[in-house]
Coordinates of C-alpha atoms in Angstrom, one line a residue:
M1 CA -15.8 -12.6 13.9
D2 CA -18.4 -11.1 11.5
L3 CA -15.7 -8.7 10.2
F4 CA -13.0 -11.3 9.9
E5 CA -14.0 -12.5 6.4
T6 CA -14.1 -8.8 5.2
A7 CA -10.6 -8.2 6.5
T8 CA -9.1 -11.4 5.1
S9 CA -10.7 -10.6 1.7
Q10 CA -8.4 -7.6 1.6
I11 CA -5.4 -9.9 2.4
I12 CA -6.3 -12.1 -0.5
H13 CA -7.0 -9.5 -3.1
H14 CA -4.5 -6.8 -2.2
P15 CA -1.2 -8.4 -1.1
E16 CA 0.6 -5.3 -2.5
Y17 CA -0.5 -3.3 0.5
N18 CA 1.8 -5.4 2.7
S19 CA 4.9 -5.7 0.3
T20 CA 6.4 -3.2 -2.0
L21 CA 7.8 -6.2 -4.0
I22 CA 4.4 -7.4 -5.1
L23 CA 2.5 -5.6 -7.9
R24 CA -0.9 -7.3 -7.3
S25 CA -2.7 -10.6 -7.2
E26 CA -4.8 -12.2 -9.9
V27 CA -7.5 -14.7 -9.2
V28 CA -6.9 -17.9 -11.2
A29 CA -10.0 -19.8 -9.9
E30 CA -12.5 -19.9 -7.0
H31 CA -13.7 -23.1 -5.5
A32 CA -16.5 -24.2 -3.1
P33 CA -17.0 -27.6 -1.5
P34 CA -16.8 -30.3 -2.7
F35 CA -13.4 -29.3 -3.8
P36 CA -11.6 -31.0 -6.8
P37 CA -9.5 -34.0 -5.6
A38 CA -6.3 -32.4 -7.0
L39 CA -6.8 -29.2 -5.0
P40 CA -4.4 -29.4 -2.0
V41 CA -6.8 -28.0 0.6
P42 CA -5.2 -28.4 4.1
A43 CA -7.2 -30.2 6.7
L44 CA -7.7 -28.5 10.1
D45 CA -9.0 -30.3 13.1
G46 CA -12.3 -28.7 14.2
Y47 CA -12.7 -26.7 11.1
A48 CA -14.3 -27.3 7.7
A49 CA -13.1 -25.6 4.5
A50 CA -15.8 -23.3 3.2
K51 CA -14.2 -21.8 0.1
A52 CA -10.8 -21.6 -1.6
V53 CA -9.3 -19.0 -3.9
H54 CA -6.4 -19.9 -6.3
R55 CA -4.5 -16.7 -6.9
K56 CA -1.3 -15.7 -8.6
L57 CA 1.1 -13.1 -7.0
L58 CA 2.7 -10.8 -9.6
P59 CA 6.0 -9.2 -8.8
R60 CA 6.6 -5.5 -9.2
R61 CA 10.0 -6.3 -10.8
P62 CA 9.3 -9.3 -13.0
G63 CA 12.9 -9.3 -14.3
R64 CA 14.2 -9.8 -10.8
D65 CA 11.5 -11.7 -8.9
A66 CA 9.3 -14.6 -10.0
G67 CA 5.6 -14.9 -9.7
L68 CA 4.0 -17.3 -7.3
E69 CA 0.7 -19.2 -7.3
Q70 CA -1.0 -19.6 -4.0
L71 CA -4.0 -21.3 -2.5
C72 CA -6.1 -19.2 -0.1
T73 CA -8.4 -21.4 1.9
M74 CA -11.1 -20.1 4.3
Y75 CA -12.5 -22.1 7.1
A76 CA -15.5 -22.1 9.5
L77 CA -16.2 -24.2 12.5
D78 CA -17.0 -27.8 11.7
L79 CA -20.6 -28.2 12.8
D80 CA -20.9 -32.0 12.1
P81 CA -17.6 -33.8 11.5
G82 CA -19.2 -37.1 10.9
A83 CA -21.9 -35.9 8.5
P84 CA -22.4 -37.9 5.3
G85 CA -20.6 -36.2 2.4
G86 CA -18.0 -34.6 4.6
P87 CA -17.7 -31.9 7.2
Q88 CA -20.4 -29.2 7.5
H89 CA -19.1 -25.7 8.0
G90 CA -20.7 -22.9 9.9
E91 CA -21.6 -19.5 8.4
Q92 CA -18.8 -17.3 9.8
I93 CA -15.2 -17.6 8.5
S94 CA -12.6 -17.7 11.3
V95 CA -9.4 -19.0 9.7
L96 CA -7.5 -18.2 6.5
V97 CA -4.7 -20.4 5.3
L98 CA -2.2 -19.3 2.6
S99 CA -0.4 -22.1 0.9
P100 CA 2.2 -21.6 -1.9
L101 CA 1.8 -23.9 -4.9
L102 CA 5.3 -24.8 -6.0
A103 CA 6.2 -26.8 -9.1
P104 CA 8.8 -29.5 -8.5
G105 CA 12.3 -28.1 -8.5
T106 CA 11.2 -24.5 -7.9
S107 CA 11.8 -22.3 -4.9
L108 CA 9.9 -19.6 -3.1
P109 CA 10.6 -16.0 -4.3
Y110 CA 12.3 -13.6 -1.9
Y111 CA 9.1 -11.8 -1.0
H112 CA 7.4 -14.9 0.4
P113 CA 8.4 -16.2 3.8
A114 CA 10.0 -19.7 4.0
V115 CA 6.8 -21.5 5.0
S116 CA 4.6 -24.1 3.5
H117 CA 1.5 -22.7 5.2
L118 CA 0.6 -19.4 6.9
A119 CA -2.7 -19.1 8.8
F120 CA -4.7 -16.2 10.2
R121 CA -7.0 -17.3 13.0
Y122 CA -9.8 -15.5 14.8
I123 CA -10.0 -16.9 18.4
P124 CA -13.4 -16.0 20.1
S125 CA -13.3 -14.7 23.6
P126 CA -14.6 -17.1 26.3
S127 CA -16.3 -14.1 27.9
P128 CA -20.0 -13.3 27.2
P129 CA -21.1 -12.9 23.6
G130 CA -20.1 -9.7 22.0
S131 CA -16.7 -9.5 23.7
H132 CA -13.7 -9.0 21.5
G133 CA -11.6 -12.0 20.5
L134 CA -8.0 -12.4 19.5
L135 CA -6.1 -12.5 16.2
S136 CA -3.3 -14.9 15.8
I137 CA -0.9 -15.9 13.0
E138 CA 0.7 -19.3 12.7
V139 CA 3.2 -20.8 10.2
V140 CA 4.3 -24.3 9.1
P141 CA 8.0 -24.0 8.1
L142 CA 9.1 -25.6 4.8
A143 CA 10.2 -29.2 5.1
S144 CA 13.9 -29.1 5.3
P145 CA 16.8 -31.0 7.0
S146 CA 18.1 -27.7 8.3
P147 CA 17.3 -26.5 11.8
P148 CA 13.9 -24.9 12.5
P149 CA 13.6 -21.2 11.4
D150 CA 14.7 -18.5 13.7
I151 CA 11.7 -16.9 15.4
A152 CA 13.7 -14.4 17.4
L153 CA 12.2 -10.9 17.7
N154 CA 14.6 -9.6 15.1
S155 CA 14.2 -12.4 12.6
R156 CA 12.8 -11.8 9.2
L157 CA 10.0 -14.4 9.7
Y158 CA 8.9 -12.8 12.9
R159 CA 8.9 -9.3 11.4
T160 CA 6.9 -10.5 8.4
C161 CA 4.3 -12.3 10.6
L162 CA 4.0 -9.2 12.8
A163 CA 3.5 -7.0 9.8
L164 CA 0.8 -9.3 8.3
L165 CA -1.0 -9.5 11.6
D166 CA -1.0 -5.8 12.0
T167 CA -2.3 -5.4 8.4
L168 CA -5.2 -7.8 9.2
H169 CA -6.0 -5.8 12.3
R170 CA -6.1 -2.6 10.4
Y171 CA -8.4 -4.1 7.8
G172 CA -10.7 -5.3 10.5
W173 CA -10.7 -1.9 12.2
G174 CA -11.4 -0.3 8.9
A175 CA -14.4 -2.5 8.3
L176 CA -15.6 -1.7 11.8
S177 CA -15.3 2.0 11.4
N178 CA -16.5 2.2 7.8
Y179 CA -13.2 3.5 6.6
K180 CA -13.1 5.0 3.1
K181 CA -10.0 5.4 1.0
R182 CA -8.6 9.0 0.8
M183 CA -8.3 8.8 -3.0
A184 CA -10.3 7.0 -5.6
H185 CA -8.0 5.4 -8.1
D186 CA -8.7 3.6 -11.4
R187 CA -12.0 5.3 -12.1
I188 CA -11.2 5.7 -15.9
V189 CA -8.2 3.5 -16.8
P190 CA -8.3 0.0 -15.2
R191 CA -5.5 -0.8 -12.7
E192 CA -4.4 -4.0 -14.3
A193 CA -4.0 -2.5 -17.8
Y194 CA -2.1 0.5 -16.4
Q195 CA 0.3 -1.6 -14.2
D196 CA 1.1 -4.0 -17.1
L197 CA 1.9 -1.3 -19.6
Y198 CA 3.7 0.8 -17.0
L199 CA 6.2 -2.0 -16.4
V200 CA 7.0 -2.0 -20.1
M201 CA 7.2 1.8 -20.3
R202 CA 9.5 1.9 -17.2
E203 CA 12.0 -0.5 -18.8
R204 CA 12.0 1.6 -22.0
H205 CA 12.6 5.0 -20.4
K206 CA 14.1 4.6 -16.9
W207 CA 17.6 5.2 -18.2
R208 CA 16.6 8.9 -18.3
V209 CA 17.3 9.0 -14.5
D210 CA 21.0 8.5 -15.1
E211 CA 21.2 11.3 -17.7
W212 CA 19.0 13.8 -15.9
C213 CA 20.5 17.3 -16.4
E214 CA 17.9 19.4 -14.5
G215 CA 18.3 20.5 -10.9
T216 CA 15.2 18.7 -9.8
D217 CA 14.8 15.1 -8.4
P218 CA 15.2 12.7 -11.3
L219 CA 13.5 9.8 -9.6
K220 CA 10.3 11.8 -9.1
H221 CA 10.1 13.5 -12.4
V222 CA 11.2 10.6 -14.7
F223 CA 8.9 8.1 -13.1
E224 CA 6.0 10.6 -12.8
D225 CA 6.1 11.4 -16.5
I226 CA 6.4 7.7 -17.4
G227 CA 3.2 7.2 -15.4
I228 CA 1.4 10.1 -17.0
A229 CA 2.4 8.9 -20.5
T230 CA 1.2 5.4 -19.7
Y231 CA -2.1 6.7 -18.5
L232 CA -2.5 8.9 -21.6
M233 CA -1.7 6.0 -24.0
L234 CA -4.4 3.8 -22.4
L235 CA -6.9 6.7 -22.2
W236 CA -6.4 7.5 -25.9
K237 CA -6.6 3.9 -26.9
D238 CA -10.0 3.6 -25.1
T239 CA -11.3 7.0 -26.3
F240 CA -10.0 7.2 -29.9
A241 CA -10.2 3.5 -31.0
S242 CA -10.5 3.3 -34.7
A243 CA -13.9 2.2 -36.0
T244 CA -12.2 0.3 -38.8
A245 CA -9.5 -1.4 -36.8
P246 CA -10.2 -4.3 -34.5
T247 CA -11.1 -2.8 -31.2
E248 CA -9.3 -4.2 -28.1
N249 CA -10.8 -3.6 -24.7
V250 CA -8.5 -1.4 -22.6
E251 CA -8.7 -4.0 -19.8
K252 CA -7.2 -6.7 -22.0
V253 CA -4.4 -4.7 -23.7
N254 CA -1.5 -6.8 -24.8
V255 CA 1.5 -4.8 -23.7
E256 CA 3.9 -6.8 -26.0
T257 CA 1.9 -5.8 -29.1
F258 CA 0.6 -2.5 -28.0
N259 CA 0.6 -0.1 -31.0
P260 CA -0.3 3.6 -30.6
F261 CA -1.4 3.7 -34.2
D262 CA -4.2 1.3 -33.6
H263 CA -6.5 4.3 -33.0
Q264 CA -7.3 7.5 -34.8
L265 CA -5.4 9.8 -32.5
T266 CA -4.9 13.4 -33.4
L267 CA -2.1 15.7 -32.3
F268 CA -1.5 16.6 -28.6
T269 CA -0.3 19.9 -27.1
S270 CA 1.3 19.9 -23.7
I271 CA 0.8 23.3 -22.1
S272 CA 3.6 24.6 -19.8
C273 CA 5.6 21.4 -20.7
G274 CA 8.6 22.3 -18.5
N275 CA 11.5 19.9 -18.9
G276 CA 9.7 18.4 -21.9
L277 CA 10.1 14.8 -20.7
L278 CA 6.4 13.9 -21.1
V279 CA 6.5 15.3 -24.7
H280 CA 9.6 13.2 -25.4
I281 CA 8.2 10.0 -24.1
L282 CA 5.0 10.4 -26.1
T283 CA 7.0 11.3 -29.2
A284 CA 9.3 8.3 -28.7
E285 CA 6.2 6.1 -28.5
G286 CA 5.0 7.3 -31.9
Y287 CA 2.5 10.0 -31.0
A288 CA 2.7 13.4 -32.8
G289 CA 2.3 16.6 -30.8
H290 CA 3.9 19.7 -29.4
G291 CA 5.0 21.0 -26.0
V292 CA 5.0 24.8 -25.3
D293 CA 6.6 26.8 -22.5
V294 CA 7.8 30.3 -22.0
R295 CA 11.3 29.1 -21.3
A296 CA 13.5 26.4 -22.8
R297 CA 14.9 24.0 -20.3
L298 CA 18.4 22.5 -20.3
S299 CA 16.9 19.1 -21.0
W300 CA 15.5 20.2 -24.4
S301 CA 18.9 20.2 -26.1
H302 CA 19.6 16.7 -24.9
Y303 CA 16.6 15.1 -26.6
P304 CA 16.6 13.5 -30.0
P305 CA 15.8 15.7 -33.1
A306 CA 12.1 14.5 -33.2
T307 CA 11.5 15.7 -29.6
R308 CA 13.5 19.0 -30.1
A309 CA 11.3 19.8 -33.1
A310 CA 8.2 19.3 -31.0
L311 CA 9.3 21.6 -28.2
H312 CA 8.6 25.4 -28.6
V313 CA 9.2 28.5 -26.6
H314 CA 5.8 30.1 -26.8
A315 CA 3.5 32.1 -24.6
L316 CA -0.2 31.2 -24.7
D317 CA -2.5 34.1 -24.3
P318 CA -6.0 32.8 -23.5
T319 CA -7.5 36.3 -23.8
S320 CA -6.2 37.0 -27.4
P321 CA -8.8 36.9 -30.1
A322 CA -6.3 35.5 -32.5
R323 CA -6.2 31.7 -32.9
D324 CA -3.1 30.1 -31.3
P325 CA -1.2 27.8 -33.8
Y326 CA -0.9 25.1 -31.1
L327 CA -4.6 25.0 -30.3
A328 CA -6.0 23.7 -33.6
P329 CA -9.3 21.8 -33.7
G330 CA -8.9 18.1 -32.9
V331 CA -5.8 18.5 -30.7
F332 CA -5.8 16.9 -27.3
L333 CA -4.6 19.3 -24.6
I334 CA -2.4 18.3 -21.7
G335 CA -2.1 20.5 -18.6
N336 CA 0.4 18.8 -16.3
H337 CA 1.0 21.2 -13.4
A338 CA 0.3 24.1 -15.7
D339 CA 0.0 26.6 -12.7
E340 CA -1.7 29.8 -13.8
L341 CA -2.9 28.2 -17.0
S342 CA -4.6 25.3 -15.2
P343 CA -8.1 26.9 -15.1
W344 CA -7.7 27.9 -18.8
V345 CA -7.2 24.3 -20.0
P346 CA -11.0 23.4 -20.2
V347 CA -11.8 26.9 -21.5
L348 CA -9.2 26.7 -24.3
A349 CA -10.2 23.1 -25.1
A350 CA -13.8 24.2 -25.6
L351 CA -13.0 27.2 -27.7
S352 CA -10.5 25.5 -29.9
G353 CA -12.6 22.4 -30.6
A354 CA -10.1 20.1 -28.9
A355 CA -10.5 16.4 -29.0
G356 CA -10.3 16.5 -25.2
Y357 CA -8.0 17.3 -22.4
L358 CA -6.2 16.0 -19.3
S359 CA -5.5 18.5 -16.5
I360 CA -3.4 17.7 -13.4
P361 CA -3.6 20.8 -11.3
C362 CA -0.9 21.7 -8.7
C363 CA -0.7 25.3 -7.6
A364 CA -4.2 26.9 -7.1
W365 CA -4.8 29.6 -9.6
A366 CA -8.0 31.3 -10.8
F367 CA -8.1 33.1 -14.2
D368 CA -6.1 36.2 -13.3
A369 CA -5.1 35.7 -9.6
R370 CA -4.3 33.1 -7.0
F371 CA -7.3 31.0 -6.1
T372 CA -9.0 31.7 -2.8
R373 CA -12.3 30.6 -1.3
S374 CA -13.6 34.1 -1.4
A375 CA -12.7 34.4 -5.1
A376 CA -14.5 31.1 -5.7
K377 CA -17.7 32.5 -4.3
A378 CA -17.5 35.3 -6.9
A379 CA -16.8 32.9 -9.8
L380 CA -17.8 33.5 -13.4
F381 CA -19.8 30.3 -13.4
P382 CA -21.9 28.4 -10.8
V383 CA -20.0 26.3 -8.3
P384 CA -22.0 23.7 -6.4
A385 CA -21.7 23.6 -2.6
H386 CA -18.9 21.3 -1.2
D387 CA -21.4 18.9 0.3
S388 CA -23.5 18.5 -2.9
R389 CA -23.8 15.3 -5.0
F390 CA -21.6 17.0 -7.6
A391 CA -18.6 17.1 -5.2
E392 CA -19.2 13.6 -3.9
E393 CA -19.0 12.2 -7.4
L394 CA -15.6 13.7 -8.1
G395 CA -13.7 11.1 -6.2
L396 CA -12.0 13.6 -3.9
G397 CA -11.6 11.1 -1.1
A398 CA -13.1 10.0 2.2
D399 CA -15.7 11.9 4.2
G400 CA -14.4 15.2 5.4
N401 CA -11.8 15.5 2.7
N402 CA -13.9 17.9 0.7
T403 CA -13.3 20.9 3.0
S404 CA -9.6 21.5 2.4
A405 CA -8.4 24.4 0.3
Y406 CA -7.1 22.1 -2.4
A407 CA -10.4 20.2 -2.4
A408 CA -12.3 23.5 -2.9
Y409 CA -10.0 24.3 -5.8
R410 CA -10.6 20.9 -7.4
I411 CA -14.4 21.3 -7.1
W412 CA -14.0 24.8 -8.7
L413 CA -12.1 23.3 -11.6
A414 CA -14.5 20.5 -12.1
A415 CA -17.5 22.9 -12.1
L416 CA -15.6 25.1 -14.6
S417 CA -15.1 22.0 -16.9
A418 CA -18.9 21.2 -16.7
W419 CA -19.7 24.9 -17.4
C420 CA -17.6 24.7 -20.6
G421 CA -19.6 21.8 -21.9
W422 CA -17.4 18.8 -20.8
E423 CA -18.6 15.7 -19.1
V424 CA -16.5 15.7 -16.0
E425 CA -14.4 12.6 -15.3
C426 CA -11.9 12.5 -12.5
D427 CA -9.2 10.1 -11.4
A428 CA -6.3 9.8 -9.0
L429 CA -3.2 8.9 -11.0
R430 CA -0.7 6.3 -9.8
I431 CA 2.3 8.6 -9.9
P432 CA 4.9 9.7 -7.3
S433 CA 3.3 13.0 -6.5
T434 CA 0.9 14.3 -3.8
R435 CA -0.7 16.3 -6.6
N436 CA -2.0 13.3 -8.5
W437 CA -5.7 14.2 -9.0
A438 CA -6.6 14.6 -12.6
I439 CA -9.6 16.0 -14.5
V440 CA -10.4 14.4 -17.9
G441 CA -12.6 16.0 -20.5
R442 CA -13.1 13.7 -23.5
R443 CA -16.9 13.9 -24.1
K444 CA -19.0 17.0 -24.6
G445 CA -22.5 17.5 -23.2
G446 CA -24.1 20.8 -24.2
E447 CA -21.4 21.7 -26.7
G448 CA -22.9 24.9 -28.1
E449 CA -23.8 26.3 -24.7
G450 CA -20.4 25.3 -23.3
V451 CA -18.5 27.1 -26.0
E452 CA -20.6 30.2 -25.4
N453 CA -20.0 30.0 -21.7
A454 CA -16.3 29.8 -22.3
R455 CA -16.4 32.9 -24.6
R456 CA -18.2 34.8 -21.8
I457 CA -15.4 33.9 -19.4
V458 CA -12.7 35.1 -21.8
D459 CA -14.6 38.4 -22.4
E460 CA -15.0 39.0 -18.6
V461 CA -11.3 38.3 -17.9
R462 CA -10.3 40.5 -20.9
N463 CA -12.5 43.4 -19.6
R464 CA -11.0 43.1 -16.1
A465 CA -7.6 43.6 -17.8
V466 CA -5.7 41.9 -14.9
F467 CA -4.5 38.8 -16.6
K468 CA -1.0 39.2 -18.1
T469 CA 0.5 36.7 -20.4
R470 CA 4.1 35.8 -19.6
R471 CA 6.7 37.0 -22.1
P472 CA 8.8 34.2 -23.7
E473 CA 12.3 34.1 -22.3
G474 CA 15.5 33.9 -24.2
K475 CA 15.8 34.6 -27.9
A476 CA 12.1 33.8 -28.4
G477 CA 11.3 36.9 -26.4
D478 CA 12.9 39.1 -29.0
H479 CA 10.5 38.2 -31.8

């Protein structure tokens, strides 16, 4: 029973884990006894209400489903039913009742079962103390002249209740076993701000799925780039807020009036931009920048003129002493699955005086060869051990997740970023990809030393003479 309240807290604050139709819940108010007279707290024989949370369920598709307010009431055993001033509850919560709050004339949205109350109950075992009890779920159907709801094994209500009960059990087991999430999300950009803006961005750009002309999966690539663009817009708004314009906290961003020009944002350069969709979305949203790749994609010719002008067939050569025209000071670098250029992103950002960078590594590459654990040990910069505090602070995931080859690569990239003078920030992006871990560099620590370290890396790679810059393909390769 001591874990029941922890488990039900997850039910209250994360309904989206049990329904793909729910975006999240927002707490409207929290109450403790004595409750306001207008608060419809259900009465349970033998139990006293200990606390209540008034929440609002937000749908993932607000154009299709309605939101819903709900009262979440937690109960403990009633220690003294006849006590002056009302029932006296015990310390341990053993019942949670969810009650939809419907305005007159409204109906429940599709994602909510047709019930007026739904209760989770912990039933202690009659055996000696310490024995395991039982979890049960109970419902009160909506008042209706129609027959009682179907509770057959294949009914929707039965399946919903079974799924909710299974979820509660998993939360309790997770609390018992000290479970830790595999990935740490929302470390830089708050979840609420991201989700709200993403809904707007999705409606603006989802039509690209129907006009996809590449041979890749349009659902994955379109919605992935919409998610990355959303993340960048909020990251930039928080990082480059104008000192003269009224600053708006990124957590309170108003998606209806969001304006990319509310901050002093310099140009961006997307390295290995591929199909160019991320460049197009950012350009369409009013940001100025460039996308470079060694090969033009079929999609490029289908974008509007402003996007086509921002896409360039160009091969970056990190070892060249000449300054690259797309790596000017103040530019923000984007390395989205940049493959062999991924390790070069923080190096180039340091040497070019970039405003910062975002790197989403995919294939594991070192500077001039595939990344291997043995190559990491002979790195051109110090890499902390995988069990050090440095690795633990990167948000790689739960215990034991730092030993995989990809985790070793991420630690290597983060150490490289720090070596080049960047304050390391990491986040797991909310995008449809298993490679969703990102490194963000937007603040510089030892800038002078970091630039010198980056120069030494370039000199060493140039002396090894192994790195080969790809030759631009198509007509651009003839110049």
